Coordinates of C-alpha atoms in Angstrom, one line a residue:
M5 CA -15.0 -43.4 -23.0
A6 CA -11.5 -41.9 -23.2
A7 CA -8.8 -43.6 -21.3
S8 CA -7.1 -41.8 -18.4
P9 CA -3.4 -42.0 -17.6
S10 CA -4.2 -44.3 -14.6
D11 CA -5.6 -46.9 -16.9
F12 CA -2.1 -47.5 -18.4
P13 CA 0.3 -47.0 -15.5
E14 CA 3.3 -48.7 -17.2
Q15 CA 3.0 -46.7 -20.3
T16 CA 2.6 -43.5 -18.3
A17 CA 5.8 -44.4 -16.4
V18 CA 7.7 -44.9 -19.6
R19 CA 6.4 -41.6 -21.0
G20 CA 7.3 -39.9 -17.7
D21 CA 10.8 -41.3 -17.7
S22 CA 11.3 -40.4 -21.3
L23 CA 10.2 -36.8 -20.6
A24 CA 12.4 -36.7 -17.5
A25 CA 15.4 -38.0 -19.6
R26 CA 14.8 -35.3 -22.2
V27 CA 14.5 -32.5 -19.6
L28 CA 17.6 -33.9 -17.8
K29 CA 19.6 -33.9 -21.0
G30 CA 18.5 -30.3 -21.7
V31 CA 19.4 -29.1 -18.2
E32 CA 22.8 -30.8 -18.3
S33 CA 23.5 -29.3 -21.7
V34 CA 22.6 -25.8 -20.5
L35 CA 24.6 -26.2 -17.3
G36 CA 27.6 -27.6 -19.2
T37 CA 27.6 -24.8 -21.7
L38 CA 27.3 -22.2 -19.0
A39 CA 30.1 -23.7 -17.0
A40 CA 32.3 -23.8 -20.1
L41 CA 31.5 -20.1 -20.8
I42 CA 32.3 -19.1 -17.3
L43 CA 35.6 -20.9 -17.5
A44 CA 36.3 -19.1 -20.8
V45 CA 35.5 -15.7 -19.2
L46 CA 37.6 -16.6 -16.1
L47 CA 40.5 -17.5 -18.3
T48 CA 40.1 -14.2 -20.2
V49 CA 40.1 -12.1 -17.0
V50 CA 43.3 -13.7 -15.8
L51 CA 45.1 -13.4 -19.2
V52 CA 44.0 -9.7 -19.6
S53 CA 45.3 -9.0 -16.1
V54 CA 48.7 -10.6 -17.0
C55 CA 48.9 -8.7 -20.3
L56 CA 48.1 -5.3 -18.7
R57 CA 50.7 -5.8 -16.0
Y58 CA 53.6 -7.0 -18.2
F59 CA 53.0 -5.0 -21.3
F60 CA 51.4 -1.8 -20.0
N61 CA 52.6 -1.8 -16.4
T62 CA 49.0 -1.4 -15.2
G63 CA 46.0 -3.5 -14.4
F64 CA 42.3 -3.3 -13.7
I65 CA 40.9 -3.0 -10.2
G66 CA 39.0 -6.0 -9.0
A67 CA 40.5 -8.6 -11.4
E68 CA 41.4 -11.0 -8.6
D69 CA 38.0 -10.6 -6.8
L70 CA 36.2 -11.0 -10.1
G71 CA 38.2 -14.2 -10.8
I72 CA 37.3 -15.6 -7.3
W73 CA 33.6 -14.7 -7.8
L74 CA 33.5 -16.4 -11.2
H75 CA 35.1 -19.4 -9.7
V76 CA 32.4 -19.7 -7.1
A77 CA 29.8 -19.4 -9.8
L78 CA 31.6 -22.1 -11.9
I79 CA 31.5 -24.5 -8.9
S80 CA 27.8 -23.8 -8.2
I81 CA 26.8 -24.4 -11.9
G82 CA 29.2 -27.2 -12.6
A83 CA 28.9 -29.3 -9.5
P84 CA 25.4 -30.8 -10.2
L85 CA 26.8 -32.3 -13.4
S86 CA 29.0 -34.7 -11.4
L87 CA 26.2 -36.3 -9.3
N88 CA 26.2 -39.6 -11.2
S89 CA 29.8 -39.7 -12.3
A90 CA 33.1 -40.7 -10.8
L91 CA 33.6 -37.0 -9.9
A92 CA 31.1 -37.4 -7.1
M93 CA 33.8 -39.5 -5.3
R94 CA 31.4 -42.1 -4.0
L95 CA 32.8 -45.0 -2.0
D96 CA 30.6 -47.8 -3.2
V97 CA 32.7 -50.8 -2.1
F98 CA 30.5 -51.4 1.0
V99 CA 27.2 -51.0 -0.9
R100 CA 28.3 -53.7 -3.4
L101 CA 28.5 -56.2 -0.5
L102 CA 24.8 -55.7 0.4
P103 CA 22.1 -58.1 -0.7
A104 CA 20.1 -57.0 -3.6
R105 CA 17.0 -56.4 -1.5
L106 CA 18.8 -53.7 0.6
L107 CA 20.3 -51.8 -2.3
P108 CA 17.2 -49.5 -2.7
A109 CA 17.3 -48.6 1.0
A110 CA 21.0 -47.7 0.7
A111 CA 20.4 -45.6 -2.4
V112 CA 17.6 -43.7 -0.6
L113 CA 19.9 -43.0 2.4
A114 CA 22.7 -41.9 0.1
D115 CA 20.4 -39.4 -1.6
V116 CA 19.3 -38.1 1.8
F117 CA 22.9 -36.8 2.2
T118 CA 22.6 -35.0 -1.2
V119 CA 19.2 -33.6 -0.3
L120 CA 20.4 -32.3 3.1
A121 CA 23.6 -30.8 1.5
A122 CA 21.5 -29.1 -1.2
M123 CA 19.1 -27.6 1.4
I124 CA 22.0 -26.3 3.5
L125 CA 23.4 -24.5 0.5
L126 CA 20.0 -23.2 -0.5
F127 CA 18.6 -22.0 2.8
G128 CA 22.0 -21.3 4.4
G129 CA 23.0 -19.2 1.4
S130 CA 19.6 -17.4 1.5
E131 CA 20.0 -16.6 5.2
I132 CA 23.5 -15.1 4.6
M133 CA 22.1 -13.1 1.7
S134 CA 19.4 -11.6 4.0
M135 CA 21.9 -10.8 6.7
L136 CA 24.8 -9.5 4.6
G137 CA 24.9 -5.9 3.6
G138 CA 27.5 -3.8 1.9
V139 CA 29.1 -3.6 -1.5
S140 CA 32.3 -5.2 -2.7
P141 CA 34.8 -2.3 -2.8
A142 CA 36.7 -3.8 -5.8
L143 CA 33.7 -4.9 -7.9
G144 CA 31.0 -2.4 -6.8
V145 CA 28.3 -5.1 -6.6
P146 CA 26.5 -6.4 -3.5
E147 CA 28.5 -8.9 -1.4
W148 CA 25.5 -11.2 -1.1
I149 CA 25.7 -12.2 -4.7
R150 CA 28.7 -14.5 -4.1
F151 CA 26.7 -16.5 -1.5
G152 CA 23.7 -16.4 -3.8
F153 CA 25.7 -18.5 -6.3
L154 CA 25.9 -21.4 -3.8
G155 CA 22.2 -21.0 -3.0
A156 CA 21.4 -21.4 -6.7
G157 CA 23.8 -24.4 -6.7
G158 CA 21.7 -26.0 -4.0
V159 CA 18.6 -25.6 -6.1
L160 CA 20.3 -27.1 -9.2
I161 CA 21.6 -30.1 -7.2
L162 CA 18.0 -30.9 -6.1
V163 CA 16.7 -30.4 -9.7
V164 CA 19.3 -32.6 -11.3
L165 CA 18.9 -35.3 -8.6
L166 CA 15.2 -35.4 -9.0
L167 CA 15.4 -35.6 -12.8
Q168 CA 18.1 -38.4 -12.7
R169 CA 16.0 -40.5 -10.3
L170 CA 12.9 -40.0 -12.4
T171 CA 14.9 -41.1 -15.5
E172 CA 16.0 -44.2 -13.6
G173 CA 12.4 -45.0 -12.7
R174 CA 12.9 -44.3 -9.0
A175 CA 10.3 -41.7 -8.4
P176 CA 8.9 -43.2 -5.1
L177 CA 12.5 -43.6 -3.7
V178 CA 13.6 -40.1 -4.5
L179 CA 10.4 -38.8 -2.9
I180 CA 11.3 -40.7 0.3
S181 CA 14.8 -39.2 0.1
L182 CA 13.4 -35.7 -0.2
V183 CA 11.0 -36.2 2.8
L184 CA 13.8 -37.6 5.0
G185 CA 16.3 -35.0 3.9
A186 CA 13.8 -32.2 4.7
A187 CA 12.9 -33.7 8.0
L188 CA 16.6 -33.8 9.0
Y189 CA 17.2 -30.3 7.8
F190 CA 14.3 -28.8 9.8
G191 CA 14.7 -31.2 12.7
V192 CA 18.4 -30.8 13.6
P193 CA 18.2 -27.2 14.9
E194 CA 15.4 -28.3 17.2
I195 CA 17.5 -31.1 18.8
F196 CA 20.3 -30.8 21.4
I197 CA 22.0 -33.9 22.6
D198 CA 24.2 -33.3 25.6
S199 CA 27.4 -35.3 25.4
E200 CA 30.8 -35.0 26.9
L201 CA 32.3 -36.3 23.7
P202 CA 33.6 -33.6 21.3
P203 CA 31.3 -32.7 18.4
S204 CA 34.1 -33.6 15.9
L205 CA 33.6 -37.2 16.9
F206 CA 30.0 -37.2 15.8
L207 CA 31.0 -35.1 12.7
A208 CA 33.4 -37.9 11.7
L209 CA 30.8 -40.7 12.4
V210 CA 28.1 -39.0 10.2
A211 CA 30.7 -38.4 7.4
A212 CA 31.7 -42.1 7.7
L213 CA 28.1 -43.2 7.4
G214 CA 27.8 -41.1 4.3
L215 CA 30.9 -42.8 2.9
V216 CA 29.6 -46.3 3.7
L217 CA 26.3 -45.5 2.0
A218 CA 28.1 -44.2 -1.1
A219 CA 26.9 -40.7 -0.8
P220 CA 29.0 -38.0 -2.7
L221 CA 32.0 -37.2 -0.6
A222 CA 31.4 -33.4 -0.6
H223 CA 27.8 -33.9 0.4
A224 CA 28.8 -36.2 3.2
F225 CA 31.1 -33.5 4.6
L226 CA 28.5 -30.8 4.4
A227 CA 25.8 -32.9 5.9
A228 CA 28.1 -34.0 8.7
A229 CA 29.0 -30.5 9.7
Y230 CA 25.2 -29.6 9.8
V231 CA 24.2 -32.7 11.9
A232 CA 27.1 -31.9 14.4
I233 CA 25.0 -28.8 15.4
A234 CA 22.8 -31.2 17.4
F235 CA 25.8 -32.3 19.4
G236 CA 27.0 -28.8 20.4
S237 CA 28.9 -27.8 17.3
S238 CA 30.1 -24.2 17.4
L239 CA 29.4 -23.7 13.7
P240 CA 25.8 -22.7 12.9
E241 CA 24.3 -23.2 9.5
P242 CA 25.2 -19.7 8.1
A243 CA 28.7 -20.2 9.3
I244 CA 28.9 -23.6 7.6
V245 CA 27.9 -22.0 4.2
S246 CA 30.2 -19.0 4.8
S247 CA 33.1 -21.3 5.6
T248 CA 32.4 -23.3 2.4
V249 CA 32.4 -20.2 0.3
S250 CA 35.6 -19.0 2.0
G251 CA 37.3 -22.3 1.3
M252 CA 36.7 -22.1 -2.4
S253 CA 37.3 -18.3 -2.6
K254 CA 41.1 -18.4 -3.1
F255 CA 42.8 -17.1 -6.2
L256 CA 45.3 -20.0 -6.2
L257 CA 42.4 -22.5 -6.8
L258 CA 41.8 -20.9 -10.2
A259 CA 44.9 -22.7 -11.4
I260 CA 43.0 -26.1 -11.1
P261 CA 40.5 -25.5 -14.0
F262 CA 43.3 -24.0 -16.1
F263 CA 45.6 -27.0 -15.6
L264 CA 42.7 -29.4 -16.3
L265 CA 41.9 -27.5 -19.5
A266 CA 45.6 -27.6 -20.6
G267 CA 45.8 -31.3 -20.1
G268 CA 42.6 -32.0 -22.0
L269 CA 43.6 -29.7 -25.0
L270 CA 47.1 -31.3 -25.1
T271 CA 45.5 -34.6 -25.8
S272 CA 42.8 -33.4 -28.2
S273 CA 45.4 -31.4 -30.2
G274 CA 47.5 -34.5 -30.8
V275 CA 50.6 -33.0 -29.1
A276 CA 50.5 -35.7 -26.4
N277 CA 51.1 -38.3 -29.2
Q278 CA 54.4 -36.6 -30.0
L279 CA 55.5 -37.3 -26.4
V280 CA 54.8 -41.0 -27.0
R281 CA 56.9 -40.9 -30.1
F282 CA 59.8 -39.2 -28.3
A283 CA 59.6 -41.7 -25.4
A284 CA 59.5 -44.7 -27.7
S285 CA 62.6 -43.4 -29.6
M286 CA 64.5 -43.1 -26.3
V287 CA 63.7 -46.4 -24.4
G288 CA 61.5 -48.5 -26.7
H289 CA 64.4 -50.8 -27.8
R290 CA 65.3 -51.9 -24.2
R291 CA 63.9 -54.9 -22.4
A292 CA 60.2 -54.3 -21.7
G293 CA 60.7 -51.3 -24.0
L294 CA 57.1 -50.5 -24.6
A295 CA 56.3 -50.6 -20.9
Q296 CA 59.3 -48.3 -20.3
T297 CA 58.0 -46.1 -23.0
T298 CA 54.7 -46.0 -21.1
L299 CA 56.6 -44.9 -18.0
L300 CA 58.7 -42.3 -19.7
T301 CA 55.6 -40.9 -21.5
S302 CA 53.9 -40.6 -18.1
V303 CA 56.9 -38.7 -16.7
L304 CA 56.8 -36.3 -19.7
F305 CA 53.0 -36.0 -19.7
S306 CA 53.1 -35.2 -16.0
G307 CA 54.7 -31.8 -16.8
A308 CA 51.7 -31.0 -18.8
S309 CA 48.4 -32.2 -17.5
G310 CA 48.8 -32.1 -13.7
S311 CA 46.0 -34.8 -13.4
S312 CA 46.7 -38.4 -12.8
V313 CA 43.2 -39.3 -13.9
A314 CA 43.8 -37.6 -17.2
N315 CA 47.1 -39.5 -17.6
A316 CA 45.5 -42.8 -16.7
A317 CA 42.7 -42.3 -19.3
F318 CA 45.2 -41.2 -22.0
G319 CA 47.5 -44.1 -21.2
A320 CA 44.7 -46.7 -21.2
S321 CA 43.4 -45.6 -24.6
T322 CA 46.9 -45.1 -26.1
F323 CA 49.1 -47.9 -24.7
Q324 CA 46.8 -50.7 -23.6
P325 CA 46.2 -52.1 -27.2
E326 CA 49.8 -51.8 -28.1
L327 CA 51.1 -53.5 -24.9
V328 CA 48.7 -56.4 -25.4
K329 CA 49.6 -56.6 -29.1
H330 CA 53.3 -57.0 -28.1
G331 CA 52.5 -59.9 -25.8
Y332 CA 51.8 -58.3 -22.4
P333 CA 49.0 -59.9 -20.4
P334 CA 46.0 -57.5 -20.4
A335 CA 45.9 -57.2 -16.6
Q336 CA 49.6 -56.5 -16.4
A337 CA 49.4 -53.9 -19.2
G338 CA 46.6 -52.1 -17.4
A339 CA 48.5 -52.3 -14.1
I340 CA 51.6 -50.7 -15.6
I341 CA 49.5 -47.9 -17.0
A342 CA 47.7 -47.2 -13.7
A343 CA 51.0 -47.3 -11.7
T344 CA 52.9 -44.9 -14.0
S345 CA 49.9 -42.5 -13.9
V346 CA 50.6 -42.0 -10.2
L347 CA 53.5 -39.7 -11.2
D348 CA 51.2 -37.1 -12.7
N349 CA 50.1 -35.6 -9.4
V350 CA 53.7 -35.7 -8.1
I351 CA 55.8 -34.3 -11.0
P352 CA 54.8 -30.6 -11.5
P353 CA 52.4 -29.1 -12.2
S354 CA 50.4 -31.0 -9.6
I355 CA 46.9 -30.3 -8.6
A356 CA 47.6 -32.2 -5.3
F357 CA 50.3 -29.7 -4.4
L358 CA 48.0 -26.8 -5.2
I359 CA 45.5 -28.2 -2.8
L360 CA 48.2 -28.8 -0.1
A361 CA 49.4 -25.3 -0.5
T362 CA 45.9 -24.0 -0.1
A363 CA 45.3 -26.1 3.1
T364 CA 48.7 -25.4 4.8
N365 CA 50.1 -22.1 3.2
L366 CA 53.2 -23.8 2.1
S367 CA 55.1 -22.4 -0.9
V368 CA 53.8 -23.7 -4.2
G369 CA 57.2 -23.2 -5.9
S370 CA 59.1 -25.1 -3.2
L371 CA 56.6 -27.9 -3.3
L372 CA 57.0 -28.2 -7.1
V373 CA 60.8 -28.5 -6.7
G374 CA 60.2 -31.2 -4.1
G375 CA 57.8 -32.9 -6.5
F376 CA 60.6 -33.1 -9.2
F377 CA 62.8 -35.0 -6.8
A378 CA 60.1 -37.3 -5.5
G379 CA 58.7 -38.0 -9.0
G380 CA 62.1 -38.9 -10.4
L381 CA 62.7 -41.3 -7.5
M382 CA 59.3 -42.9 -8.0
A383 CA 60.0 -43.2 -11.8
I384 CA 63.3 -45.0 -11.1
C385 CA 61.7 -47.5 -8.7
L386 CA 58.9 -48.2 -11.2
A387 CA 61.5 -48.7 -14.0
V388 CA 63.3 -51.3 -11.9
A389 CA 60.0 -53.0 -11.0
I390 CA 59.0 -53.1 -14.7
H391 CA 62.4 -54.5 -15.7
L392 CA 62.1 -57.3 -13.1
S393 CA 58.5 -58.1 -13.6
V394 CA 58.1 -58.1 -17.4
R395 CA 59.4 -61.3 -19.1
E396 CA 60.7 -61.6 -22.7
Q397 CA 58.5 -59.3 -24.7
V398 CA 59.0 -58.1 -28.3
A399 CA 61.1 -55.0 -28.1
L400 CA 60.6 -52.0 -30.4
P401 CA 63.3 -51.5 -33.0
R402 CA 66.2 -49.2 -31.9
A403 CA 65.7 -45.7 -33.2
S404 CA 68.5 -44.0 -35.1
A405 CA 70.1 -40.8 -34.0
R406 CA 68.2 -39.0 -36.7
E407 CA 64.8 -40.5 -35.6
R408 CA 65.5 -39.5 -32.0
W409 CA 66.3 -36.0 -33.1
Q410 CA 63.2 -35.7 -35.2
A411 CA 61.1 -37.1 -32.3
A412 CA 62.6 -34.6 -29.9
I413 CA 61.9 -31.7 -32.3
S414 CA 58.3 -32.8 -32.7
A415 CA 57.8 -33.0 -28.9
I416 CA 59.1 -29.4 -28.4
P417 CA 55.6 -27.9 -28.2
A418 CA 54.8 -30.2 -25.3
F419 CA 58.0 -29.4 -23.5
G420 CA 57.2 -25.7 -24.0
L421 CA 54.2 -26.2 -21.8
G422 CA 56.3 -27.5 -18.9
I423 CA 58.7 -24.6 -19.2
I424 CA 55.9 -22.1 -19.1
V425 CA 54.5 -23.6 -15.9
V426 CA 57.5 -24.7 -13.8
V427 CA 60.1 -22.1 -14.8
G428 CA 57.6 -19.3 -14.7
I429 CA 56.5 -20.2 -11.1
R430 CA 59.9 -21.0 -9.8
I431 CA 61.6 -17.9 -11.1
G432 CA 58.7 -15.8 -9.9
I433 CA 57.8 -14.3 -13.2
V434 CA 54.2 -15.2 -12.8
T435 CA 52.0 -16.6 -10.0
T436 CA 50.8 -20.2 -10.1
T437 CA 47.3 -19.1 -11.3
E438 CA 48.8 -16.9 -14.0
A439 CA 51.2 -19.7 -15.1
A440 CA 48.2 -22.1 -15.4
A441 CA 46.3 -19.5 -17.4
L442 CA 49.2 -19.1 -19.8
A443 CA 49.5 -22.9 -20.1
A444 CA 45.8 -23.1 -21.0
L445 CA 46.3 -20.3 -23.6
Y446 CA 49.3 -22.1 -25.0
T447 CA 47.4 -25.4 -25.5
I448 CA 44.4 -23.5 -27.0
I449 CA 46.9 -22.1 -29.6
L450 CA 48.2 -25.7 -30.2
A451 CA 44.7 -27.0 -30.6
V452 CA 43.7 -24.3 -33.1
W453 CA 47.0 -24.9 -35.0
G454 CA 46.2 -28.6 -35.0
K455 CA 42.8 -27.8 -36.5
V456 CA 40.8 -29.0 -33.5
G457 CA 37.1 -28.2 -34.2
A458 CA 35.0 -25.8 -32.2
G459 CA 32.9 -28.7 -30.9
S460 CA 36.0 -30.4 -29.5
L461 CA 37.2 -27.1 -27.9
L462 CA 33.8 -26.6 -26.2
A463 CA 33.9 -30.2 -25.0
S464 CA 37.3 -29.7 -23.5
F465 CA 36.2 -26.5 -21.7
R466 CA 33.0 -28.3 -20.5
Q467 CA 35.0 -31.3 -19.2
A468 CA 37.6 -29.1 -17.4
A469 CA 34.8 -26.9 -15.9
T470 CA 32.9 -30.0 -14.6
E471 CA 36.0 -31.6 -13.1
S472 CA 37.2 -28.4 -11.5
A473 CA 33.7 -27.7 -10.1
A474 CA 33.6 -31.1 -8.4
I475 CA 37.1 -30.5 -6.9
G476 CA 36.2 -27.0 -5.9
L477 CA 33.0 -28.1 -4.1
L478 CA 35.1 -30.8 -2.2
I479 CA 37.6 -28.1 -1.2
G480 CA 34.9 -25.8 0.0
T481 CA 32.9 -28.4 1.9
A482 CA 36.1 -29.6 3.6
G483 CA 36.4 -26.1 5.2
P484 CA 33.7 -26.5 7.9
F485 CA 34.8 -30.1 8.5
A486 CA 38.5 -29.0 9.0
F487 CA 37.3 -26.0 11.2
L488 CA 35.5 -28.3 13.6
L489 CA 38.5 -30.6 13.8
A490 CA 40.6 -27.6 14.6
V491 CA 38.2 -26.4 17.3
D492 CA 38.5 -29.7 19.1
D493 CA 42.3 -29.5 18.7
V494 CA 42.7 -32.8 16.9
S495 CA 46.2 -31.7 15.8
G496 CA 47.0 -31.2 19.4
L497 CA 46.0 -34.7 20.2
V498 CA 48.2 -36.0 17.4
S499 CA 51.1 -34.0 18.8
E500 CA 50.5 -35.4 22.3
F501 CA 50.4 -38.9 20.9
V502 CA 53.7 -38.3 19.0
T503 CA 55.2 -37.0 22.3
I504 CA 54.2 -40.2 24.0
L505 CA 56.0 -42.1 21.2
G506 CA 59.1 -40.1 21.9
G507 CA 58.5 -37.0 19.8
S508 CA 61.3 -37.9 17.3
A509 CA 61.2 -37.3 13.6
L510 CA 61.0 -41.1 13.1
A511 CA 57.9 -41.3 15.4
V512 CA 56.2 -38.5 13.5
L513 CA 56.9 -40.1 10.1
I514 CA 55.8 -43.6 11.2
L515 CA 52.5 -42.2 12.8
S516 CA 51.8 -39.9 9.9
N517 CA 52.4 -42.6 7.2
V518 CA 50.2 -45.0 9.1
I519 CA 47.4 -42.5 9.4
L520 CA 47.6 -41.5 5.8
L521 CA 47.8 -45.1 4.6
V522 CA 44.6 -45.8 6.5
V523 CA 42.6 -42.7 5.5
G524 CA 43.8 -43.0 2.0
L525 CA 42.0 -46.3 1.7
V526 CA 38.6 -44.6 2.1
L527 CA 39.2 -40.9 1.3
D528 CA 39.9 -39.1 -2.0
I529 CA 43.4 -37.6 -2.1
G530 CA 42.1 -34.1 -2.1
A531 CA 39.9 -34.6 0.9
A532 CA 42.7 -36.4 2.8
I533 CA 45.1 -33.5 2.1
L534 CA 42.6 -30.9 3.2
L535 CA 41.7 -32.7 6.4
F536 CA 45.0 -34.2 7.5
G537 CA 47.6 -31.9 6.0
P538 CA 46.9 -29.1 8.6
I539 CA 46.7 -31.7 11.4
L540 CA 50.0 -33.6 10.7
L541 CA 52.2 -30.7 9.6
P542 CA 52.6 -28.9 13.0
A543 CA 53.7 -32.2 14.6
A544 CA 56.3 -32.7 11.8
V545 CA 57.6 -29.1 12.1
A546 CA 57.9 -29.6 15.9
A547 CA 59.9 -32.7 15.3
G548 CA 62.4 -30.8 13.1
I549 CA 61.2 -32.2 9.7
D550 CA 61.4 -29.8 6.8
P551 CA 57.7 -28.8 6.1
I552 CA 58.2 -28.8 2.3
H553 CA 59.7 -32.3 2.4
F554 CA 56.9 -33.5 4.7
G555 CA 54.3 -32.0 2.3
V556 CA 55.9 -34.0 -0.5
I557 CA 55.7 -37.2 1.6
I558 CA 52.0 -36.5 2.2
V559 CA 51.2 -36.2 -1.5
V560 CA 53.3 -39.3 -2.4
N561 CA 51.7 -41.4 0.3
L562 CA 48.2 -40.5 -0.7
M563 CA 48.9 -40.8 -4.5
I564 CA 49.9 -44.4 -3.9
H565 CA 46.3 -45.0 -2.9
G566 CA 45.2 -44.5 -6.5
L567 CA 46.3 -48.2 -6.8
T568 CA 44.8 -49.6 -3.6
P569 CA 41.4 -51.1 -2.9
P570 CA 38.7 -50.2 -2.2
L571 CA 38.9 -46.7 -3.9
G572 CA 41.8 -47.2 -6.2
M573 CA 40.7 -44.4 -8.6
L574 CA 43.4 -45.0 -11.1
I575 CA 42.6 -48.7 -11.2
F576 CA 39.0 -48.0 -11.9
V577 CA 39.8 -45.4 -14.6
V578 CA 41.9 -47.9 -16.4
S579 CA 39.3 -50.6 -15.8
G580 CA 36.6 -48.4 -17.3
V581 CA 38.6 -47.6 -20.4
T582 CA 40.0 -51.1 -21.0
R583 CA 37.0 -53.2 -19.7
I584 CA 39.5 -55.3 -17.6
P585 CA 38.0 -56.3 -14.2
A586 CA 39.3 -54.1 -11.4
T587 CA 40.0 -57.2 -9.3
A588 CA 42.5 -58.4 -11.9
L589 CA 44.2 -55.0 -12.1
F590 CA 44.5 -54.8 -8.3
K591 CA 46.2 -58.2 -8.3
A592 CA 48.5 -57.3 -11.2
V593 CA 49.6 -54.0 -9.8
V594 CA 51.2 -55.4 -6.6
P595 CA 54.8 -55.4 -7.9
Y596 CA 54.5 -51.7 -8.9
L597 CA 52.7 -50.8 -5.7
L598 CA 55.6 -52.3 -3.7
A599 CA 58.1 -50.2 -5.8
L600 CA 56.2 -47.0 -5.0
L601 CA 56.2 -48.0 -1.3
V602 CA 60.0 -48.4 -1.5
S603 CA 60.2 -44.8 -3.0
L604 CA 58.1 -43.6 -0.1
A605 CA 60.4 -45.3 2.4
I606 CA 63.4 -43.6 0.8
L607 CA 61.8 -40.2 1.0
C608 CA 61.1 -40.7 4.7
A609 CA 64.6 -41.9 5.4
W610 CA 65.9 -38.8 3.5
A611 CA 63.8 -36.6 5.8
I612 CA 65.4 -38.1 8.9
I613 CA 69.0 -38.1 7.6
F614 CA 69.0 -34.6 6.1

C-alpha cells in the first residue's frame, strides 16, 4: 500500500517548508526587481522633466503626478520586503524580556497587527476604488488606480507574511493570527464603546500595545487608527486609507529614494573610500587620529548619503577593523563609529529634514542651512569627546602637503555630489526632489566610470527602493494617526501646558526636549517627527522661537536616540556588522552621547539668546 503524506508528518513539514522557502525567495526576487524598475522609471521621469525645462524651456504635462503615482506603486510593492528586516522598525526590547513559553503568543499577536493593517489596505482601498470616479486630468487615467496600488500592497503583505511563517515552520501560529486579524477587522465596525475619553487616547494605547509586542511600526499605526473607530473616531476606514495615500503622495518625498540610491552607489563605486583617504591626510596624525579620521569622514560622507544608517554600516565595515588594529578596544571603536554616524541626518542632505518639511511645511532650504550649523557644532563636541576619551593610540603618519593635495583631488567627485545637492537647493536652481535626482544620476555615472557591474547596480536600486518603501509606508500610515491627534487638539493641550509653565521660550524648549527625549526612546525618528513636529511647532512659534531653529532642535534631539536604548538603531547597525554585543556598545558610547547632549543644550541656549 502506498504511503500517504500523513504517514510521515515531519518529512511533509520539511518539504512544505522547503517549498514555501523557494516560493518566498521567488516572490521577494520578483518584488525586488519590480521595485528597482519602478525606481529607475521614477528617476527617469524626474530627470527628463528637468532636462526639458532647462534645455528646451518646456515640459510634459503630468510629470509631477506621474512621479507621485509611481512613488505610491513603489511603496506598495516594496513595503512587503521589509517585514522581517530592521526596516520594519520593530521594538523588540520588551519581547526579549518575556519567558520562552510566552514568545509564540507575542509573535502571534504581533502578526495580528500586520494582518489587520493588510486587510485595511486591501478592503479599504477596494471600497475607495468602488466609490471613486473620474479621471486624472494630468494623466488621463482613472483616479482609483492610485488607491488600487495600496490594495494590491495589502494582498502582497499577507502573501509574504504567510510564506515567511510557513518557511519558519509556524503554520499553526500564522493561521491563528489570520483568524484573529480577520475577526478584529470585521468586528470593529460592529462595536461602539461609549466613552468620555478622546479617541486619540485609545489610538495611542493600541499603537503602544503594537510597539510592546514588536509589531511593525507602520502596521501598529494603521491598526490603531482602525480600532479607534470603535471608540468614536471621526475617521472611517475609507478615510484612513485615503489619508494614508495622501500622506505619501507628495512630490518632495520622491527625494528620499533618490538620496538613498546616491548614498548606496557612492559606496559601491569606491568614491566613499576617497573621502576616507582625504580625511586621514588631514587629521590622521593627531592624537586619536584614526578616530578623528572616522569623525571627519562621517562629516564629509554626510553631504552625500543623507542616511545615518548607511553611514553607520559603511563606517563599521571600513573603520572598525582599522581602529581595533591600532589599539582601540572593540566596543569603543564601535561606539565612535555609531556616534559619528548621527551627523548624517543633520548635515545636509538629510532625510530627517525632508520628513520634517513634509510634516510642518517648513522651508527645506532653510532647514538645510540650519543643519550645517548644528552638524558643525555636534562634530566639534564629538571631536573634543574623542580627544578626551581616547588614550595613547598609535597615530597615523603625518601626510605631506603633496599627499594632502592628491587626496583632495581624488575626493573631488564626492565633493561634487554635495555641491549639486546643497547649492542647487539653496540657490533655487532646482527643487529638492530634482536635486536628489541629479545626485542619483551623478552617482550612477561615477559607478559606471568605476566599472561597477550591472548586478551591483541592480542591487543598489533594489536596496534603495526597499528602504524608501518602508519609510514611505511609515509616513503614509502616520497620516491618519496625526489627523486624529489634531482632531482632539493635542497641540492645544501642549500649548495650554506651556502657558501654565509660564509660556516662555525656555518653558517650551524644556517641555519639548523632555517630550522628544521620552518618545525618542520608543519611536523611530521618522515617526516621532511626523507625530510630534506639528504638535510642538505651534507652541514654539507662539513663544517667539524661530521655527527653523526649532525644527533643527527637533531633528538633533531625535537623532541622538540612535545611540540610546532600547531602540538605538545606529548601535544595532554597528553591532550587526561588527558582531559586538549591543550592551557593550551602549556602555561605551556614553562619553559621546554626553557630548551630543551638550551640543543640543548649546542649540537650545542659542534659540533663547538670539
